[in-house]
Amino acid sequence: MTIIWYLVALAIIAIPFAAMVFLPINKSKPILLVFFLLFIVFMYGPMLTMGVLSLQGTTGSMTLPAKELFSFHWYSELQSTSSVMVSVRQGISKSLWLSLIVAVITAILSLTLGMAFRRAFRGSGILFYAILLSLMTPGLLLSLGLSFLLYYAGIAKGEGTVGYLPIIGVQAVWALPFGFLVMMSVFNRYDARAEEAARDLGASSVRTFREVTLPLIWTGVFGAGLFGFTLALNEFERTFLVSGSIITLPLQLYIITSSSVLRPYVYSLGVVTILISFLLIALFLVVSAVTGRKTTRAIEDDDGGSMNTSAMQAAPSGD
Amino acid sequence: MSDTGLVLKDVYRIFPGDVTAVSDVNLEIANGEYVVFLGPSGCGKTTTLRIIAGHDEPSSGTVTIDGELMNGVSPAKRPITTVFQHYALFPHKSVLNNVAFGLKMQGVDKAERETQAKAAIELVGLTKFMDRKPRELSGGQQQRVALARVLVTRPKAILLDEPLGGLDRLLQMKMRVELRALQRELGITFIHVTHNQEEALSMADRIVVMGDAIVQQVGTPEHLARHPRNEFVASFMGDNNVFHGTVSGSNGGNVIIDTDYGKVEVEGSAASGSTASMAIRAAAVKISTDAAPATNGVRVRLDFAEYLGDSVKLHMDLDGKPFIAKVPEDRYAEVRALEGKDVTATWAAEDGHLLEQ
């Protein structure tokens, strides 16, 4: 029987590929579209199921079919005073604050790193890969290593405000390569001539940065920060062994799923966190749409008239 | 050395890896002069411009403006500004804020800088586009914004790096006239870099021809057109025919050169037996169906008569080597009929020009 499933899997990969290679574009397009839609269903289907299951009534179960649709019972349950819900809410608030801090750190570090990498410097190649290396480091090992380090340094985990620092550290290290790559691509497309013009017109380095560089790249910086936020919000394995008594939202969800009877509030909680992420992405899109506003005013032909010789008397030609 | 104007003295620029970009440049540019740096790409003209602007520093030599040493002075502090090759406008700022930028950096207050910026925008004829962003303007309009942006800071000199490069030909012709008129009106030094001979000839008070990192020749457009100093200038300026040969004697004030295509006689002197080259301008070449004279005349095959509107350029073949002439436009029908035929090209000894070796 297993062999049949292998063949099905092979077909799923082979059919669109074969269609693309062997069929003319107008014939392969519908086939590719079907596979694309399948892909979308595969990606968003679970989310949809979760949404539906979160809208069940009191007797709702963890699996389909959904019962007593549609009710906000499990959403109001999130506000209950039961100890589980209290700790979930604390987890949410901790995670939001942590993610915000990590977002700011990621944005600033990505910006400064991006600026540094605009020109090659001694060792820039090695440093580039060193930064990206943290993408490939198994998160749990990083967490374990830091955990030992803290133990030998005599620092108790998860105590007081200091306890947040290792968490922020591992999450920022995780998010930084993403933010860094965002800034690298921003600076790749960036036209430095405007900066040269600014300096030429009398701007100091600081003013050039403030007046020209930052306005041109800041949606990228914002994007790097957004990466920091969402990655930190979802971070589990790196946080796991260094957080001590500080329970972030993913850790809290892990505790719930591994220790108590699961009820559909898990789904409503999932929906709420997804909504937070969507809200952030929407915010990002709005911000970049506003700053990069493209008016549809047509570029007229060069009818800007000619240089106005009658105005030359009023010219700023000096006295 | 002059105390006024822009002076480059013994300027060298050697890039890492021993690449000489600019070598031994000595120039004095008077205030209010329109100077064009002309040369093929990679000749060092843009590097020279960047050294003047302060975006690059000379490896040795000095730059002074009105007697003041500019070496080590940042571009921001030099009394000159640049119109960059692709304008380098600030894409996120409106036309008004682009133009007002220089004044803002000088600390001029908002009301005053907007008044001045508006005057500069009016000067370049863009008042109704004041609130637009650069990307909402055409190439020609962007170019005017770039110009207004530097004019408003009242610089002693304006540097223009290929200012007409991005414009279509008709607009180029229009902007040439406008730029020149503007420069005359304002009396500011313009230093303009281009690889386009026609543009240089039509705009400059003086042309600085650069090639292979050195200044090949400096002169008025007319002087350069009539008296190219060496073969580089003669061929780069175009419309010149160059002959190489050996000096075989003299005739009065003329020197006689034996070339592969016969004897040529040209004003000047050179030792007998030495190698020499001479140039003859296309416009000085006369075309006829007569037999070729003993000197200053060659038999050529007329391949193609190119109608240029005010003249006809004749593309001819001199034993496999291109040879050109220009005749008045009213002879078009006559020369057109000679296409594919052998003709005689002649010129007067005084129109020829002995080149430096």
XYZ file of C-alpha atoms in Angstrom:
676
model
C 0.000 0.000 0.000
C 2.780 2.407 0.920
C 4.168 2.221 -2.591
C 0.924 3.677 -3.952
C 1.287 6.726 -1.751
C 4.847 7.184 -2.934
C 3.571 7.116 -6.512
C 0.871 9.671 -5.699
C 3.472 11.940 -4.128
C 5.704 11.525 -7.171
C 2.809 12.383 -9.485
C 2.056 15.542 -7.530
C 5.588 16.702 -8.166
C 5.934 15.314 -11.678
C 2.657 16.408 -13.284
C 3.077 20.204 -13.029
C 6.735 19.882 -13.936
C 5.958 17.789 -17.004
C 3.145 20.157 -17.956
C 5.502 23.093 -17.741
C 8.239 21.432 -19.789
C 6.263 19.590 -22.462
C 3.083 21.577 -23.043
C 2.708 24.965 -24.714
C 2.009 27.716 -22.257
C -1.726 28.040 -22.985
C -2.244 24.301 -22.309
C 0.002 24.056 -19.260
C -1.515 27.101 -17.577
C -4.835 25.491 -16.448
C -2.970 22.451 -15.095
C -0.535 24.646 -13.201
C -3.450 26.696 -11.887
C -5.067 23.584 -10.408
C -1.860 22.705 -8.623
C -1.461 26.244 -7.416
C -4.962 26.184 -5.955
C -4.199 22.844 -4.284
C -1.143 24.424 -2.780
C -3.181 27.349 -1.460
C -5.738 24.963 0.064
C -2.926 22.987 1.672
C -1.438 26.179 3.094
C -4.559 27.928 4.353
C -6.891 24.928 4.835
C -5.755 24.165 8.379
C -6.218 27.811 9.289
C -9.745 27.734 7.928
C -10.539 24.553 9.842
C -9.227 26.176 12.968
C -11.395 29.224 12.344
C -14.509 27.107 11.897
C -13.823 24.952 14.940
C -13.228 28.052 17.058
C -16.793 29.182 16.322
C -18.492 26.166 17.917
C -20.840 26.263 20.885
C -20.293 24.940 24.416
C -20.300 21.287 23.392
C -17.767 21.882 20.636
C -15.106 19.255 20.025
C -11.492 19.323 18.936
C -12.186 17.620 15.618
C -14.542 17.973 12.706
C -17.497 17.889 12.322
C -18.086 21.222 14.019
C -20.942 21.418 16.472
C -23.327 24.264 17.300
C -22.036 26.752 14.755
C -21.811 29.757 15.022
C -21.046 30.969 18.492
C -18.388 33.104 20.132
C -18.412 30.912 23.216
C -14.760 29.898 22.987
C -13.721 33.488 22.407
C -15.474 34.664 25.553
C -13.889 31.678 27.300
C -10.522 33.353 26.603
C -11.610 36.073 29.036
C -12.539 33.654 31.824
C -10.796 33.803 35.180
C -9.766 30.152 35.197
C -6.081 29.715 35.995
C -5.324 28.387 32.497
C -6.851 31.464 30.870
C -5.126 33.833 33.249
C -1.758 32.354 32.342
C -2.661 32.385 28.634
C -3.434 36.097 28.863
C -0.217 36.710 30.738
C 1.602 34.748 28.018
C 0.041 36.908 25.320
C 0.975 40.134 27.007
C 4.542 38.969 27.744
C 4.995 37.761 24.178
C 3.656 41.001 22.705
C 6.053 43.095 24.760
C 8.988 40.799 24.079
C 8.228 40.756 20.360
C 8.007 44.516 20.264
C 11.417 44.839 21.903
C 12.906 42.209 19.584
C 11.320 44.030 16.624
C 13.016 47.293 17.577
C 16.367 45.590 18.158
C 16.121 43.680 14.870
C 15.201 46.826 12.955
C 18.081 48.857 14.389
C 20.686 46.112 14.012
C 19.526 45.261 10.475
C 19.720 48.919 9.502
C 23.202 49.409 10.902
C 24.437 46.112 9.453
C 22.888 46.967 6.095
C 24.619 50.360 6.155
C 27.928 48.704 7.040
C 27.614 46.219 4.192
C 27.014 48.911 1.564
C 30.749 48.879 1.026
C 32.885 45.800 1.152
C 35.308 45.825 4.061
C 37.970 43.439 5.278
C 36.219 40.256 6.346
C 32.796 41.372 5.111
C 32.313 38.115 3.208
C 33.007 35.973 6.258
C 30.852 38.192 8.478
C 27.985 37.910 5.993
C 27.966 34.128 6.294
C 28.513 34.292 10.050
C 25.305 36.322 10.372
C 23.391 33.909 8.184
C 24.804 30.958 10.109
C 22.301 31.506 12.904
C 19.593 30.519 10.408
C 21.127 27.073 10.202
C 21.950 26.543 13.857
C 19.416 24.123 15.389
C 17.427 26.322 17.763
C 17.160 23.836 20.544
C 20.951 23.399 20.657
C 21.427 27.155 20.843
C 18.981 27.271 23.692
C 20.722 24.397 25.461
C 24.146 25.977 25.013
C 23.042 29.330 26.367
C 21.310 27.574 29.194
C 24.605 25.903 30.244
C 26.419 29.178 29.841
C 23.986 30.929 32.162
C 24.336 28.092 34.663
C 28.145 28.306 34.750
C 27.973 32.086 34.935
C 25.773 31.678 37.974
C 22.854 33.551 36.452
C 19.485 32.185 37.427
C 17.120 31.876 34.508
C 13.881 33.781 34.292
C 14.311 35.873 37.404
C 13.365 39.514 37.477
C 13.804 41.861 34.554
C 17.275 40.435 33.823
C 15.592 37.129 33.115
C 14.151 38.551 29.921
C 17.561 39.337 28.471
C 18.493 35.779 27.373
C 15.054 35.424 25.759
C 15.424 38.709 23.908
C 18.945 37.633 22.960
C 18.050 34.304 21.366
C 14.985 35.724 19.633
C 16.917 38.668 18.215
C 19.685 36.360 17.007
C 17.028 34.281 15.273
C 15.325 37.271 13.640
C 18.450 39.235 12.712
C 19.452 37.285 9.570
C 15.977 37.816 8.122
C 16.018 41.532 8.852
C 19.575 41.732 7.576
C 18.616 40.084 4.273
C 15.715 42.519 3.925
C 18.087 45.454 4.332
C 20.626 43.902 1.958
C 18.003 43.728 -0.764
C 16.860 47.273 0.041
C 20.389 48.610 -0.350
C 20.867 46.534 -3.491
C 18.142 48.523 -5.195
C 19.119 51.730 -3.472
C 20.457 54.605 -5.545
C 23.241 56.292 -3.615
C 23.461 59.209 -6.035
C 20.759 61.090 -4.164
C 23.034 61.039 -1.115
C 25.899 62.401 -3.153
C 23.626 65.191 -4.359
C 22.609 65.981 -0.781
C 26.231 66.277 0.345
C 26.937 68.360 -2.717
C 24.158 70.753 -1.709
C 25.684 71.257 1.710
C 24.222 68.486 3.869
C 26.361 66.954 6.622
C 26.508 63.161 6.949
C 23.926 63.212 9.730
C 21.530 65.408 7.763
C 22.060 63.364 4.611
C 21.085 60.282 6.583
C 18.039 61.956 8.083
C 16.837 63.837 5.010
C 17.628 61.383 2.243
C 18.797 57.914 3.304
C 16.262 57.137 6.013
C 13.139 58.340 4.146
C 14.177 56.186 1.187
C 14.826 52.980 3.115
C 12.597 53.195 6.131
C 9.881 50.871 4.804
C 12.694 48.302 4.606
C 13.647 49.030 8.213
C 9.999 48.679 9.165
C 9.863 45.363 7.296
C 12.952 44.118 9.141
C 11.247 45.066 12.411
C 8.099 43.240 11.338
C 10.174 40.129 10.714
C 11.602 40.515 14.197
C 8.128 40.836 15.683
C 6.483 37.840 14.017
C 9.515 35.573 14.424
C 9.781 36.482 18.113
C 6.056 36.053 18.641
C 6.212 32.500 17.278
C 9.610 31.581 18.713
C 9.632 28.357 20.670
C 12.747 26.198 20.518
C 15.302 28.909 21.241
C 13.239 30.354 24.076
C 12.372 26.962 25.539
C 15.463 26.278 27.647
C 16.488 29.815 28.597
C 13.191 31.255 29.746
C 13.046 29.743 33.217
C 9.825 30.823 34.869
C 8.932 33.340 32.153
C 6.221 31.702 30.057
C 5.759 33.192 26.603
C 2.680 32.444 24.513
C 4.173 29.581 22.438
C 5.503 28.003 25.646
C 2.099 28.413 27.256
C 0.419 26.747 24.285
C 2.931 23.916 24.538
C 2.123 23.488 28.210
C -1.608 23.452 27.524
C -1.391 20.986 24.650
C 0.872 18.647 26.553
C -0.738 18.715 29.953
C -4.442 19.530 30.043
C -7.622 18.449 28.316
C -7.837 20.340 25.068
C -10.919 22.385 24.398
C -11.737 24.544 21.321
C -10.481 27.689 23.095
C -7.104 26.574 21.716
C -8.542 27.322 18.289
C -9.951 30.693 19.260
C -6.581 31.527 20.773
C -4.928 30.487 17.519
C -7.301 32.673 15.533
C -6.588 35.639 17.793
C -2.819 35.301 17.377
C -3.166 34.926 13.619
C -5.337 38.023 13.554
C -2.639 39.937 15.419
C -0.108 38.906 12.755
C -2.494 39.817 9.928
C -3.154 43.164 11.548
C 0.573 43.855 11.597
C 0.992 42.876 7.963
C -1.987 45.073 7.036
C -0.426 47.910 8.987
C 2.812 47.408 7.075
C 1.010 47.416 3.731
C -0.899 50.563 4.617
C 2.240 52.307 5.770
C 4.209 51.420 2.654
C 1.244 52.303 0.429
C 0.994 55.726 2.033
C 4.689 56.499 1.908
C 5.168 55.114 -1.583
C 1.963 56.647 -2.838
C 1.828 56.373 -6.590
C -0.350 59.002 -8.117
C -1.785 58.208 -11.486
C -1.141 61.641 -12.843
C 0.182 60.998 -16.307
C 3.577 62.279 -17.175
C 2.827 64.939 -19.680
C 5.026 65.447 -22.638
C 7.811 67.828 -22.150
C 5.499 70.787 -22.124
C 7.156 72.258 -19.069
C 7.572 75.246 -21.297
C 11.016 76.600 -21.672
C 13.232 78.335 -19.269
C 11.586 81.519 -18.386
C 13.864 84.239 -19.629
C 11.539 86.971 -18.416
C 11.903 85.541 -14.942
C 15.635 85.755 -15.181
C 15.618 89.159 -13.620
C 14.170 87.510 -10.551
C 16.773 84.825 -10.806
C 18.662 83.763 -7.733
C 21.832 84.781 -9.442
C 23.223 86.717 -6.564
C 23.499 90.417 -6.443
C 48.503 81.379 -11.390
C 45.240 83.222 -11.381
C 43.613 84.363 -8.149
C 40.149 84.262 -9.593
C 38.264 81.396 -11.090
C 38.918 77.712 -10.828
C 42.468 76.473 -11.108
C 43.624 72.874 -11.391
C 47.360 72.510 -10.929
C 49.325 69.318 -11.641
C 46.299 67.179 -10.810
C 46.774 63.414 -10.856
C 44.337 60.739 -9.803
C 45.659 57.217 -9.534
C 43.176 54.578 -8.448
C 44.191 51.526 -6.434
C 45.847 48.976 -8.673
C 47.893 51.718 -10.370
C 45.104 52.745 -12.711
C 45.787 56.294 -13.814
C 42.454 58.023 -14.299
C 43.722 61.582 -14.544
C 47.258 62.624 -15.280
C 48.996 66.008 -15.214
C 45.920 68.210 -15.598
C 46.609 71.945 -15.548
C 43.687 74.246 -16.226
C 42.554 77.741 -15.441
C 38.854 78.421 -15.798
C 37.756 82.045 -15.569
C 34.638 83.042 -13.656
C 31.619 83.102 -15.919
C 33.160 80.831 -18.530
C 31.308 77.931 -20.156
C 33.827 75.101 -20.327
C 33.088 71.689 -21.756
C 35.174 68.613 -20.936
C 34.980 66.403 -23.979
C 36.271 62.894 -24.380
C 35.377 59.257 -24.893
C 34.210 57.230 -21.916
C 36.987 56.357 -19.516
C 39.093 59.356 -20.560
C 39.140 60.870 -17.077
C 36.676 63.697 -17.656
C 34.160 62.589 -15.053
C 36.915 61.884 -12.529
C 38.221 65.403 -13.104
C 34.726 66.753 -12.507
C 34.387 64.726 -9.313
C 37.729 66.078 -8.125
C 36.520 69.623 -8.741
C 33.271 68.908 -6.887
C 35.066 67.219 -4.005
C 33.481 63.801 -4.471
C 36.954 62.527 -5.187
C 40.371 63.792 -4.087
C 43.389 64.116 -6.362
C 46.295 61.770 -5.626
C 48.466 64.834 -6.058
C 48.062 68.395 -7.267
C 45.794 71.199 -6.129
C 42.340 72.601 -6.820
C 41.745 76.257 -5.977
C 38.662 78.418 -6.340
C 39.228 82.164 -6.302
C 42.624 81.515 -4.773
C 41.294 79.316 -1.994
C 42.676 75.794 -1.712
C 39.900 73.198 -2.048
C 41.879 70.020 -1.360
C 40.327 68.185 1.582
C 37.296 70.487 1.626
C 34.089 68.423 1.606
C 31.651 68.820 -1.311
C 29.210 70.389 1.141
C 31.614 73.238 1.865
C 32.705 73.995 -1.696
C 31.057 76.953 -3.453
C 30.148 74.729 -6.397
C 27.365 72.277 -7.002
C 26.788 69.462 -9.436
C 23.958 68.538 -11.753
C 24.401 64.783 -11.708
C 24.257 62.549 -14.724
C 20.862 61.051 -13.922
C 19.843 64.181 -12.005
C 19.894 62.360 -8.616
C 16.747 64.134 -7.513
C 15.329 63.191 -4.131
C 12.510 60.821 -5.109
C 10.599 61.309 -1.862
C 10.549 65.100 -2.002
C 8.358 67.367 -4.108
C 9.873 69.593 -6.757
C 9.642 72.531 -4.347
C 11.398 70.644 -1.542
C 14.030 69.313 -3.922
C 14.857 72.836 -4.999
C 14.689 74.257 -1.477
C 16.989 71.536 -0.095
C 20.276 73.397 -0.529
C 18.909 76.469 1.218
C 17.509 74.320 4.020
C 21.001 72.933 4.555
C 22.336 76.487 4.689
C 19.887 77.192 7.494
C 17.707 79.604 5.522
C 14.290 79.844 7.201
C 11.297 78.160 5.618
C 9.453 81.181 4.228
C 12.592 82.648 2.688
C 13.798 79.417 1.143
C 10.395 78.730 -0.379
C 10.338 82.191 -1.934
C 13.760 81.665 -3.449
C 12.988 78.113 -4.531
C 9.806 79.273 -6.235
C 11.765 81.918 -8.116
C 14.240 79.284 -9.299
C 11.398 76.966 -10.311
C 9.814 79.788 -12.272
C 13.154 80.432 -13.918
C 13.199 76.903 -15.315
C 9.505 77.127 -16.238
C 8.111 74.478 -13.896
C 5.841 76.514 -11.632
C 2.796 74.377 -12.290
C 4.674 71.189 -11.409
C 5.934 72.467 -8.064
C 4.061 69.932 -5.906
C 4.902 66.908 -7.998
C 7.341 64.190 -7.136
C 10.275 63.698 -9.550
C 8.874 60.423 -10.924
C 5.788 62.327 -12.105
C 7.945 64.441 -14.405
C 9.413 63.736 -17.805
C 13.161 63.525 -18.335
C 13.440 67.096 -19.544
C 11.455 68.403 -16.596
C 13.559 66.414 -14.128
C 16.633 67.875 -15.688
C 15.250 71.373 -15.115
C 14.496 70.573 -11.492
C 18.103 69.436 -11.090
C 19.222 72.730 -12.571
C 16.925 74.827 -10.369
C 18.126 72.869 -7.342
C 21.718 73.937 -7.889
C 20.983 77.474 -9.121
C 19.099 78.368 -5.964
C 22.226 77.935 -3.825
C 24.023 80.629 -5.843
C 27.175 78.617 -6.475
C 30.314 80.095 -8.004
C 30.336 77.283 -10.516
C 27.951 74.600 -11.666
C 29.243 71.235 -12.763
C 27.102 69.316 -15.225
C 27.831 65.626 -15.764
C 26.408 64.556 -19.144
C 23.408 66.818 -18.506
C 21.725 66.091 -21.824
C 22.609 62.397 -21.973
C 19.180 61.108 -21.000
C 17.151 63.303 -23.330
C 15.940 62.604 -26.821
C 17.604 64.462 -29.636
C 15.031 67.193 -30.180
C 14.960 68.006 -26.496
C 18.752 67.957 -26.422
C 18.882 70.620 -29.102
C 16.375 72.747 -27.213
C 18.148 72.351 -23.888
C 21.510 73.270 -25.430
C 20.186 76.666 -26.353
C 18.399 77.119 -23.051
C 21.370 76.091 -20.940
C 23.644 78.430 -22.830
C 21.173 81.320 -22.527
C 20.753 80.656 -18.826
C 24.497 80.585 -18.266
C 24.988 83.885 -20.122
C 22.158 85.456 -18.156
C 23.408 84.309 -14.757
C 27.106 84.743 -15.468
C 27.957 81.630 -13.435
C 30.808 79.346 -14.496
C 29.443 76.191 -16.093
C 31.650 73.141 -16.372
C 29.970 70.581 -18.539
C 31.115 67.038 -19.226
C 30.088 65.201 -22.375
C 31.242 62.669 -24.933
C 29.220 64.385 -27.656
C 31.384 66.541 -29.961
C 28.438 68.367 -31.464
C 27.150 69.302 -28.015
C 30.589 70.543 -26.973
C 31.074 72.587 -30.133
C 27.651 74.164 -29.872
C 27.824 75.203 -26.216
C 31.346 75.850 -25.042
C 33.376 79.010 -24.705
C 36.288 76.626 -24.398
C 36.567 72.909 -24.889
C 38.948 70.704 -22.952
C 39.510 67.543 -24.962
C 40.539 64.656 -22.729
C 41.814 61.282 -23.791
C 43.871 58.565 -22.118
C 43.701 60.403 -18.776
C 45.399 63.552 -20.061
C 44.278 66.869 -21.480
C 44.848 66.514 -25.210
C 43.965 70.057 -26.204
C 42.218 73.134 -24.879
C 40.664 75.701 -27.141
C 37.628 77.441 -28.528
C 35.255 75.296 -30.569
C 36.438 76.924 -33.774
C 40.098 76.466 -32.923
C 39.585 72.789 -32.130
C 37.606 72.231 -35.287
C 40.212 73.921 -37.457
C 43.434 73.132 -35.643
C 43.333 69.791 -33.879
C 46.689 69.442 -32.185
C 47.227 65.745 -32.607
C 45.713 62.692 -34.180
C 43.634 61.872 -31.100
C 41.859 65.217 -31.232
C 41.584 65.156 -35.021
C 39.865 61.790 -35.059
C 37.799 62.330 -31.920
C 36.430 65.648 -33.128
C 35.367 63.802 -36.253
C 35.110 65.114 -39.795
C 38.881 64.969 -40.252
C 40.950 62.892 -42.648
C 44.386 61.977 -41.333
C 47.425 61.081 -43.466
C 50.645 59.547 -42.182
C 53.949 59.602 -44.004
C 57.569 60.639 -44.147
C 58.791 64.210 -44.659
C 60.534 64.405 -48.009
C 61.266 68.109 -48.259
C 59.860 71.614 -48.056
C 58.365 74.197 -50.331
C 58.382 77.731 -49.013
C 56.602 77.637 -45.637
C 55.203 74.238 -46.432
C 56.430 70.778 -45.644
C 56.017 67.949 -48.117
C 54.991 64.542 -46.762
C 55.184 61.326 -48.760
C 52.186 59.197 -47.895
C 50.882 55.885 -49.187
C 48.369 57.901 -51.165
C 50.730 60.381 -52.785
C 52.433 63.611 -51.770
C 50.709 66.100 -49.516
C 51.821 69.619 -48.784
C 50.931 71.322 -45.560
C 51.939 74.468 -43.669
C 54.632 73.982 -41.043
C 58.110 72.596 -40.777
C 59.603 69.249 -39.946
C 62.973 67.613 -40.399
C 63.386 65.769 -43.655
C 63.084 62.007 -43.184
C 61.030 62.273 -39.995
C 57.591 60.738 -39.749
C 54.698 63.169 -39.839
C 50.896 63.222 -39.950
C 48.482 65.800 -41.182
C 44.751 66.329 -40.974
C 42.382 67.807 -43.484
C 38.854 68.809 -42.520
C 36.007 67.246 -44.444
C 34.565 70.673 -45.198
C 37.814 71.790 -46.851
C 37.868 68.860 -49.262
C 36.700 69.599 -52.789
C 35.191 66.965 -55.022
C 35.467 66.942 -58.784
C 35.687 64.590 -61.726
C 38.958 66.106 -62.923
C 42.240 64.193 -62.884
C 44.079 64.151 -59.553
C 46.871 66.756 -59.114
C 50.387 65.698 -58.117
C 50.003 66.892 -54.531
C 47.049 67.387 -52.175
C 44.724 65.252 -54.186
C 43.586 61.626 -54.170
C 41.374 59.416 -56.289
C 38.574 57.947 -54.180
C 35.425 55.962 -54.762
C 32.282 57.758 -53.606
C 30.251 55.166 -51.696
C 27.467 57.150 -50.129
C 26.241 60.735 -50.047
C 24.611 61.399 -46.666
C 22.142 64.274 -46.713
C 22.426 66.244 -43.471
C 20.017 69.090 -44.155
C 22.528 71.938 -44.307
C 25.281 69.949 -45.992
C 26.006 66.622 -47.617
C 28.560 64.314 -46.062
C 30.352 62.140 -48.574
C 31.582 58.737 -47.431
C 34.360 57.630 -49.710
C 36.828 54.814 -50.060
C 40.533 55.524 -50.391
C 42.077 52.107 -51.127
C 40.049 50.521 -48.354
C 40.486 53.438 -45.967
C 37.507 55.706 -45.218
C 37.751 59.253 -46.483
C 35.163 61.970 -45.908
C 34.179 65.291 -47.387
C 31.382 67.759 -46.861
C 29.809 69.745 -49.664
C 27.024 72.325 -49.641
C 23.502 70.977 -49.536
C 22.653 72.353 -53.011
C 25.118 69.922 -54.612
C 23.180 66.893 -53.341
C 21.722 65.854 -56.692
C 25.098 66.203 -58.378
C 27.062 64.153 -55.831
C 24.260 61.613 -55.512
C 24.692 60.871 -59.194
C 28.383 60.157 -58.541
C 27.694 57.397 -56.018
C 29.688 54.274 -56.912
C 32.018 56.237 -59.186
C 35.624 57.280 -58.794
C 36.122 60.985 -58.108
C 39.012 63.274 -57.235
C 39.290 64.844 -53.807
C 41.534 67.884 -53.507
C 42.326 70.512 -50.923
C 44.446 73.620 -50.513
C 47.745 73.364 -48.651
C 46.668 76.043 -46.151
C 43.588 74.016 -45.161
C 45.721 71.048 -44.167
C 47.077 70.874 -40.680
C 50.317 69.343 -39.452
C 49.704 67.211 -36.349
C 51.998 66.811 -33.366
C 53.474 63.344 -33.154
